[in-house]
XYZ file of C-alpha atoms in Angstrom:
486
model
C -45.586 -46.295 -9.310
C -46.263 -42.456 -9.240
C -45.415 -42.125 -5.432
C -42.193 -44.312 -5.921
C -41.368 -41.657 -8.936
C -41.901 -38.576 -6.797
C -40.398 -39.567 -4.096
C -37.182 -40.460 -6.197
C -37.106 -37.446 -7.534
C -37.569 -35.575 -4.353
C -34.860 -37.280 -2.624
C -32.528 -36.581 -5.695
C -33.411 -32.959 -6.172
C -32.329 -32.125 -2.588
C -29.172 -34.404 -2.861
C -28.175 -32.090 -5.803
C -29.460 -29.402 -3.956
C -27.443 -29.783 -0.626
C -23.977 -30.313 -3.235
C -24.288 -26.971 -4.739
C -25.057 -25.232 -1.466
C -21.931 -26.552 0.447
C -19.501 -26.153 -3.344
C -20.828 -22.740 -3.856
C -20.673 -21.912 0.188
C -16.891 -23.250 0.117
C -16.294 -21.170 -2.556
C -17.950 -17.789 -1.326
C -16.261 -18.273 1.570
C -12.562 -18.500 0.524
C -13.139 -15.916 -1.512
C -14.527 -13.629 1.026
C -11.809 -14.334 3.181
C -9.322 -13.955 0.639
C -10.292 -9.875 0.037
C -10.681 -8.830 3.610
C -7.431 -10.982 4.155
C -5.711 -9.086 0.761
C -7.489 -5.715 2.872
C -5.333 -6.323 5.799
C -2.097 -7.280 3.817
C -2.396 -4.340 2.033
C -2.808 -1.951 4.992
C 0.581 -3.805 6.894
C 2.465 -3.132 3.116
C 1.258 0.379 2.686
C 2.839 1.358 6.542
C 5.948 -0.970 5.878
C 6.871 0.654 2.310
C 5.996 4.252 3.758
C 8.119 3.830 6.848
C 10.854 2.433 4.654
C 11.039 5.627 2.291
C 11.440 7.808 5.273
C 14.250 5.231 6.313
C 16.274 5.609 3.403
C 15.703 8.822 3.390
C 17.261 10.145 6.285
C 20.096 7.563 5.886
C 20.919 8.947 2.156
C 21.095 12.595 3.789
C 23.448 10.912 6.861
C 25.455 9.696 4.145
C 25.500 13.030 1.392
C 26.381 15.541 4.720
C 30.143 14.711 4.941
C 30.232 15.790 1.117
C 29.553 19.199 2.587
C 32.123 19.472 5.165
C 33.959 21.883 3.856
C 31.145 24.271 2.031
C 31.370 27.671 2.838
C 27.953 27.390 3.918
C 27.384 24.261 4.849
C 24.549 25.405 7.593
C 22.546 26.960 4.526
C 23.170 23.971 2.533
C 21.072 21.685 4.792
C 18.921 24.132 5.777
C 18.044 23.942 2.210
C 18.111 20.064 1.546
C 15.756 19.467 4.990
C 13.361 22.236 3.580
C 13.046 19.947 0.231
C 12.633 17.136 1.552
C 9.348 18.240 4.021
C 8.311 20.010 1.219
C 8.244 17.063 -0.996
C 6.933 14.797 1.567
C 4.737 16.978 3.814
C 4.297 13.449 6.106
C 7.406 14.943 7.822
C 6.536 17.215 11.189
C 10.184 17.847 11.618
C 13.471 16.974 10.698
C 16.694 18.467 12.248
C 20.880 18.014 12.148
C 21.736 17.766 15.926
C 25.728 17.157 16.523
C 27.236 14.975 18.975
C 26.463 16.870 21.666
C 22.966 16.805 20.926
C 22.226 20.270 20.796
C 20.123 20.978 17.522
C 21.796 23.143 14.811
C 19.802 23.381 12.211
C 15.857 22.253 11.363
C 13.034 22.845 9.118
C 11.096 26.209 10.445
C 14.167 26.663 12.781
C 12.217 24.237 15.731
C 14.147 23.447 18.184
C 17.468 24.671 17.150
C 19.731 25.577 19.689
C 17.791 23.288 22.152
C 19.665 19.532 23.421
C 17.653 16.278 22.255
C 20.471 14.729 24.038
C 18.428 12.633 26.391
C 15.600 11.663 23.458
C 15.598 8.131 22.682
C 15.679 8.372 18.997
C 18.993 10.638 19.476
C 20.408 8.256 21.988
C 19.712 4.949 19.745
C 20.911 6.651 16.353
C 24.624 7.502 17.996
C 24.792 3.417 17.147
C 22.973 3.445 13.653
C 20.102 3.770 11.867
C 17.003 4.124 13.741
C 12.950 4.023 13.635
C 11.153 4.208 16.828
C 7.697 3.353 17.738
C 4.187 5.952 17.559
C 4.760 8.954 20.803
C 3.087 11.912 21.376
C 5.529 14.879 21.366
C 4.581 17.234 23.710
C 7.412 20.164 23.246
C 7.682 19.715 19.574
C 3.081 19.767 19.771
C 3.114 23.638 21.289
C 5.321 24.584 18.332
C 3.550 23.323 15.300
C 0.150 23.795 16.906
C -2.811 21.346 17.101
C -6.287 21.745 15.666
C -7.477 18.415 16.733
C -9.255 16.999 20.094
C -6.441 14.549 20.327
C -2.660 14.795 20.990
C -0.072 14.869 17.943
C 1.317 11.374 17.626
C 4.959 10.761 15.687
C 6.750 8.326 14.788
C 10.738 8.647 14.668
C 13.245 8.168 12.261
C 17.074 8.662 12.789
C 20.548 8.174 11.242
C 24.327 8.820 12.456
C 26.518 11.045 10.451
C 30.049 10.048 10.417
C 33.231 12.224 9.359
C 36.198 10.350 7.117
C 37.427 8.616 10.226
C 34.029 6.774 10.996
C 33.371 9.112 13.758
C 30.234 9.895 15.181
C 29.360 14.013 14.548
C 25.637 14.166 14.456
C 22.540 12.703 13.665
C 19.692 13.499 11.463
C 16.078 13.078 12.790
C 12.787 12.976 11.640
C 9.300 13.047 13.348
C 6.383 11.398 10.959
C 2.986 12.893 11.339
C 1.184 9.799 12.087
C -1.636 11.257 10.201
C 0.245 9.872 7.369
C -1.433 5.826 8.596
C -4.367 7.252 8.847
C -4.765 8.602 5.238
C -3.635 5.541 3.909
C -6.753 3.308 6.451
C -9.353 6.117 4.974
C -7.929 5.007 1.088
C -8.309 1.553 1.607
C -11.975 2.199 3.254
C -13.338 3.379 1.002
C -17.025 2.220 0.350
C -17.064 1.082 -3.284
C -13.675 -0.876 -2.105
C -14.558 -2.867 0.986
C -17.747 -4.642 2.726
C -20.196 -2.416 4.139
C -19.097 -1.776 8.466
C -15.472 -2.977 7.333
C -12.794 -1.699 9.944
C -8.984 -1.486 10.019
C -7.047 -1.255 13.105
C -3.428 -0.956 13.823
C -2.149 -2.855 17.460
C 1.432 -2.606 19.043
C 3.721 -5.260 20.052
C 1.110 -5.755 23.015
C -2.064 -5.963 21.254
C -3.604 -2.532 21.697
C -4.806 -0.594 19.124
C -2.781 2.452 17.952
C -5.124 2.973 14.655
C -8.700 2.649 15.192
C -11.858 4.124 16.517
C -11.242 3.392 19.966
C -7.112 4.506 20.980
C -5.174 2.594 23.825
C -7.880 -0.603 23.698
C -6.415 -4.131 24.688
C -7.202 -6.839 22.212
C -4.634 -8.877 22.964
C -7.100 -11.891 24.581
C -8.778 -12.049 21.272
C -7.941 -15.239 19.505
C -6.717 -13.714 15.998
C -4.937 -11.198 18.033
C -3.251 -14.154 19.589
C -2.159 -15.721 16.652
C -1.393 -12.820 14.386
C 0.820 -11.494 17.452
C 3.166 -14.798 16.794
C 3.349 -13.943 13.195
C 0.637 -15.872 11.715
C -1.651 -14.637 8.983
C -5.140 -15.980 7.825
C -9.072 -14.916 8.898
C -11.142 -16.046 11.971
C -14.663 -15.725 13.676
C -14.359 -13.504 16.476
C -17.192 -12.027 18.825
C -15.986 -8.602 19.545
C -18.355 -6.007 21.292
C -21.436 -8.907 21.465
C -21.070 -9.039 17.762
C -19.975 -11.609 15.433
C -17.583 -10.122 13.273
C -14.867 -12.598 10.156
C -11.173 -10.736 11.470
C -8.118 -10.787 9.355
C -5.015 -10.431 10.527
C -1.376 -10.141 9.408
C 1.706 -8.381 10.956
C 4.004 -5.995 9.852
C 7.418 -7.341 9.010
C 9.135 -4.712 7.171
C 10.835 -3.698 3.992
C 14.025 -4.625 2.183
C 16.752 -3.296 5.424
C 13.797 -1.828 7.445
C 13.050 -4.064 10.412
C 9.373 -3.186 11.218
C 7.878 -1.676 14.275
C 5.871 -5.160 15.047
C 2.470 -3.665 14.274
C -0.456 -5.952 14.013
C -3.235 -5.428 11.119
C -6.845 -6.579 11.990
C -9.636 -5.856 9.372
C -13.084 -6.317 10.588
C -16.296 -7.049 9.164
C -19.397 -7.980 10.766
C -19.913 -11.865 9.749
C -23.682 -10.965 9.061
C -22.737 -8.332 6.080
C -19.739 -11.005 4.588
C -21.740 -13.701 4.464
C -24.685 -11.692 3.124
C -24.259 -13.238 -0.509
C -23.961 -16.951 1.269
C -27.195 -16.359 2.952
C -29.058 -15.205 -0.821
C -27.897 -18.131 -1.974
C -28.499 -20.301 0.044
C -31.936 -18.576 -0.013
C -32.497 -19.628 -3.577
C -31.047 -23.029 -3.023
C -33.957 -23.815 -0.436
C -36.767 -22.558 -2.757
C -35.477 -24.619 -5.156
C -35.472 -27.399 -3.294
C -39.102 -26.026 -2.094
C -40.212 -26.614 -5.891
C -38.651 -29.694 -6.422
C -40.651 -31.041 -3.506
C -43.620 -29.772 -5.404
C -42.638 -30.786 -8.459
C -42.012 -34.106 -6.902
C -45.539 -34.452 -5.188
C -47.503 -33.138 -8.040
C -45.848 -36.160 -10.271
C -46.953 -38.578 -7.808
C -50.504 -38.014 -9.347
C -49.561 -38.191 -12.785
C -49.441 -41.430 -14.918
C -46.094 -42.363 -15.771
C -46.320 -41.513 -19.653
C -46.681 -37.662 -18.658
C -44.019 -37.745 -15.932
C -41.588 -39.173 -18.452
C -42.227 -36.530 -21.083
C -42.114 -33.022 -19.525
C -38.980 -34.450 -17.588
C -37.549 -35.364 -20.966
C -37.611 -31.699 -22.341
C -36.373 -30.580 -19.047
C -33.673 -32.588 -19.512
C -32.887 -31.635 -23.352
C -32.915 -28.026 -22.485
C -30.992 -28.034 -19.365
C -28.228 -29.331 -21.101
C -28.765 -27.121 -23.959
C -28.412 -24.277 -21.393
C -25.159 -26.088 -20.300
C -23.686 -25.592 -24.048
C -24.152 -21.830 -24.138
C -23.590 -18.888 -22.503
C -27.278 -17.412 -22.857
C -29.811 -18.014 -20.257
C -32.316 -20.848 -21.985
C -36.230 -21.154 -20.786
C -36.901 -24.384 -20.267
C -39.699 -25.509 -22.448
C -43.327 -26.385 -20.880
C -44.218 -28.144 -23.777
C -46.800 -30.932 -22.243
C -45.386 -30.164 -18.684
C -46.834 -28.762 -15.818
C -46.415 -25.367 -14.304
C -44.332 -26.759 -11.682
C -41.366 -27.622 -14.038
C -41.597 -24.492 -15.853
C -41.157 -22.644 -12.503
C -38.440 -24.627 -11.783
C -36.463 -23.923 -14.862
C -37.087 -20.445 -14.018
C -35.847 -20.301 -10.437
C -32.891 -22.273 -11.893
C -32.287 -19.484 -14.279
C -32.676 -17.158 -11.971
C -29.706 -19.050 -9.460
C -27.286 -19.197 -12.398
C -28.168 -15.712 -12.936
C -27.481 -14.682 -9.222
C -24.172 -16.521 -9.406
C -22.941 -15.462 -12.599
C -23.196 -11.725 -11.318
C -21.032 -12.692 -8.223
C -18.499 -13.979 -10.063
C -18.468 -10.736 -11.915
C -18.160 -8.676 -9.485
C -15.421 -10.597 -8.077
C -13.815 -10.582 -11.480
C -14.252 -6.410 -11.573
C -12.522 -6.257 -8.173
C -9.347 -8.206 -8.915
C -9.074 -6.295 -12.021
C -9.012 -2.870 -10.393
C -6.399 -4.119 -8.042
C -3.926 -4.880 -11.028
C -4.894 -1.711 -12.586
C -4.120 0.111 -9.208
C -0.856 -1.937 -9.121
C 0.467 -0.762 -12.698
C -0.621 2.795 -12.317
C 1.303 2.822 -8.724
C 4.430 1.233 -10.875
C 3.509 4.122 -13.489
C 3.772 6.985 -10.449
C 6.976 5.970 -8.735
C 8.616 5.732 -12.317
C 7.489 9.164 -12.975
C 7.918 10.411 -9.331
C 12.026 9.214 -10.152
C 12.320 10.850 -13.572
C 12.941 14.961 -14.833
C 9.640 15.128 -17.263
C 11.988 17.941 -19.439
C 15.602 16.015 -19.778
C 14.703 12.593 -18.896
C 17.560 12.733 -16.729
C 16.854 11.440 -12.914
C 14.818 13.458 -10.459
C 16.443 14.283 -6.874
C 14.422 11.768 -5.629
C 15.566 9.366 -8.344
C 18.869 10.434 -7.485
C 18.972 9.748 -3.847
C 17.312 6.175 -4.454
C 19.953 5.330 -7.364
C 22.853 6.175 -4.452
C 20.896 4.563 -1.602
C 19.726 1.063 -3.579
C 22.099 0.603 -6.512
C 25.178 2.537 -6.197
C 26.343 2.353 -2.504
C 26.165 -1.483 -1.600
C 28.410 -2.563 -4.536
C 31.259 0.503 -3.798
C 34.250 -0.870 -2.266
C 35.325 0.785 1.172
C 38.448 2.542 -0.457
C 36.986 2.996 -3.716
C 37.305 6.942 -5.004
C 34.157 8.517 -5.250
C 33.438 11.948 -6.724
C 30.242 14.502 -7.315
C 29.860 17.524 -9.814
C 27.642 20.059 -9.182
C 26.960 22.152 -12.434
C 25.075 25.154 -12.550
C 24.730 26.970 -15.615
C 25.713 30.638 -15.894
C 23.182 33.100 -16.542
C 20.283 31.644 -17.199
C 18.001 33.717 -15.863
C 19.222 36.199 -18.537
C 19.089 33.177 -20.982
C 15.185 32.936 -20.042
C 14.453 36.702 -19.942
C 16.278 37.609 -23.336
C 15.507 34.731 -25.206
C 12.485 33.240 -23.821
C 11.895 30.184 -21.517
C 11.596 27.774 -24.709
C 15.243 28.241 -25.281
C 16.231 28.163 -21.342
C 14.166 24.620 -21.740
C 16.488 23.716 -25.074
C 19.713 25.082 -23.179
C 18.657 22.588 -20.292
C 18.123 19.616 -21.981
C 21.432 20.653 -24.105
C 23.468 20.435 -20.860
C 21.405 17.402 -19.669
C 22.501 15.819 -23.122
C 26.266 16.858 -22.643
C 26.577 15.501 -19.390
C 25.049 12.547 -20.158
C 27.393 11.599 -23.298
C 30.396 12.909 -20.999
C 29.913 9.974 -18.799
C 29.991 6.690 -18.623
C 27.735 3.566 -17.838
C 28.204 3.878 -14.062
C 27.514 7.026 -13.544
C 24.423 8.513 -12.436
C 23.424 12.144 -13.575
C 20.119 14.001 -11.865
C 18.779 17.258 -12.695
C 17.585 18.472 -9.148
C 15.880 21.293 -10.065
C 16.140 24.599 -12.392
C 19.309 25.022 -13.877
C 21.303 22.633 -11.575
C 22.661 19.355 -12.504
C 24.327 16.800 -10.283
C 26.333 13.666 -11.704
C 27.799 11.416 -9.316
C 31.414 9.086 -10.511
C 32.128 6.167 -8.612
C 35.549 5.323 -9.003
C 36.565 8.435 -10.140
C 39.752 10.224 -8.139
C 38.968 14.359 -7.744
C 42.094 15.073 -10.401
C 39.965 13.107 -12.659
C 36.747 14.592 -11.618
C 38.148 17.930 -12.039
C 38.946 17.216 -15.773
C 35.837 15.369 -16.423
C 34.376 18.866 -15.491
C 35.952 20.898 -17.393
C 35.268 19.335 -20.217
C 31.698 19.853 -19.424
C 32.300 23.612 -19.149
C 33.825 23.665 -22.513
């Protein structure tokens, strides 16, 4: 009767055993997966959204340059606008207005100008529209901004036709990224309290070799998630890479909103051995379990049925006890044997294990939607004047680029004001720069009742104010100004 009991018990204890190793493996699993998959997502978003502000970007200053055509000093004027704009987004190497000829007229530091990008391809390809090319090095434009580093200057390009009233072509506006810009954002999403110990990103072409990554110019193109993430697929594999066994995710580029995408592939790496690291603790604990059920098991083979029932019986009571609360319970050892005490304590110990995984997985998905609403926080800031609460030049060129210009109608009158407000500095130096700040936000308040629901007024810096009127003809304009003046 006692050997019947024990082994019954053994044979149960591992059956239980064996469930919660494969339910919590499954588990572990996906969920390991699922971050280094959300690590490589991220990484293919992060270069999409970037390369799609520098895409609008260039097209909204395309687009704002025949509004200058007839300023007295319209080579100034862009000088000045180019100058912002790589001073507000210091990702940009170089950007230059090159006419149709393609001989450079005017560019940030004065690079290049005077010299023909004729015969460049991102000049060539944006004579037909808007344009992003692939990652180059630059050789010509490398000996003029200098290089600190043991490898080449790499760029990536960004172009945009400018048209005249008739819908000719009379320039182009181009832009060379610093592709230091990728790599900043692969060192922010490494970072050690973020990702699995060894954890890699790399960045391949259309072709499968790496552009991103510790090791430039290398083919991966044979490897199987290569393979598959190079038709568009997404998801995580086991892959042997370098005689190591290593979990890969993988997802492509595909780009943003009217960006197309360059086709980069996103691999992130981690060697299988540090993932599963967790699995293998586990599943440590599950087999000394087991270990002590065994013994458990024997020991009750040579114990008369009375005090097999009874120790079991309190096991049982507090176990679900345990089940009803979220405190860790002791299971009693009231007229048991050591070997059930123990057991209640490795059990403990397991739910203890598991409940801090779970945690920790909890902590991590709750820093990523704290990450997400302070990035919505930034960009709403990044669009906004902090003094009038007017738009930002930034704010302004997004408004024109994403809300205004798709719903204007090809012959619909459009008209800008450009308001600058006499003597200010005097304002500032006779009165003080708290009433300069209430004259400000006095103008920003006047030229915001002036208008109406469909217009969009920016303050883009010091005492000038902007306010754009779709559907307003330049005799109305005119008066709409004036009235501001009074």
């Amino acid at each position: 009767m006692s050997a019947l009991v024990a082994a019954v018990i053994f044979i149960c204890s591992f059956t239980i055993i064996g469930l919660m190793e494969w339910q919590l493996t499954e588990r572990l699993q996906a969920r390991i997966g699922d971050r280094l998959s959300g690590l490589a997502q991220d990484m293919a978003d992060r270069l999409d959204q970037g390369l799609f502000d520098a895409y609008w970007q260039i097209q909204t200053i395309s687009r704002l340059d025949p509004l200058i055509a007839n300023h007295p000093d319209q080579t100034s004027k862009r000088r000045e606008w180019l100058a912002d704009l790589q001073k507000n987004f210091p990702r940009y190497a170089w950007i230059g207005f090159a006419r149709a000829d393609g001989t450079v007229e005017v560019a940030t530091g004065g690079l290049l100008e005077g010299v023909s990008v004729a015969e460049r391809p991102w000049f060539k390809e944006a004579l037909t529209g808007p344009f992003v090319g692939d990652l180059h090095e630059a050789l010509l434009l490398e000996r003029y901004l200098g290089n600190t580093g043991s490898e080449p200057l790499r760029f990536v390009d960004v172009a945009a036709p400018i048209y005249d009233p008739a819908g000719q072509v009379i320039g182009v506006v181009g832009a060379h990224l610093y592709w230091a810009w990728a790599q900043d954002i692969r060192s922010s999403l490494l970072r050690p309290d973020q990702t699995f110990p060894e954890t890699d990103i790399l960045v391949l072409d259309k072709a499968g070799r790496t552009v991103l990554g510790p090791v430039l110019g290398r083919d991966f193109s044979t490897l199987g998630a290569v393979q598959k993430v190079l038709s568009g697929a997404t998801g995580v594999a086991p892959e042997t890479i370098d005689g190591m066994e290593k979990l890969v995710s993988f997802a492509p580029t595909r780009g943003f909103r009217d960006y197309p995408g360059l086709g980069w592939r996103i691999l992130a790496t981690t060697p299988t051995a540090v993932a599963y690291a967790p699995i293998r603790e586990v599943q440590a604990g599950l087999a000394l379990l087991g270990l002590l059920s065994g013994a458990v098991g024997a020991a009750l083979s040579y114990v008369i049925a009375r005090r097999l029932t009874l120790p079991l019986k309190h096991l049982a009571e507090d176990a679900e006890s345990s089940g009803r609360t979220l405190d860790t319970v002791f299971l009693s050892r009231s007229g048991g044997s050591r070997e059930v005490v123990r057991l209640s304590q490795a059990l403990r110990a397991l739910i203890r294990r598991i409940g801090t995984y779970e945690q920790n997985l909890a902590s991590v998905s709750a820093e990523a939607s704290a990450l997400a609403e302070d990035n919505s926080t930034l960009r709403e800031l990044a669009l906004t004047d902090p003094m009038t609460g007017l738009l930002n030049r930034r704010g302004f060129f997004e408004s024109v680029d994403h809300l205004l210009a798709p719903t204007l109608k090809p012959d619909e009158d459009i008209s800008v004001l450009v308001l600058d407000i006499d003597r200010f500095k005097t304002i500032n130096d006779t009165h003080g720069h708290a009433v300069g700040d209430t004259v400000i936000k006095g103008v920003a308040r006047l030229c915001s009742q002036q208008g109406r629901d469909s217009d969009l007024v920016a303050r883009f810096g010091g005492e000038e104010f902007v306010v754009l009127l779709p559907g307003c003809p330049g005799p109305a304009a005119v008066a709409r100004g004036d009235r501001c003046a009074a």
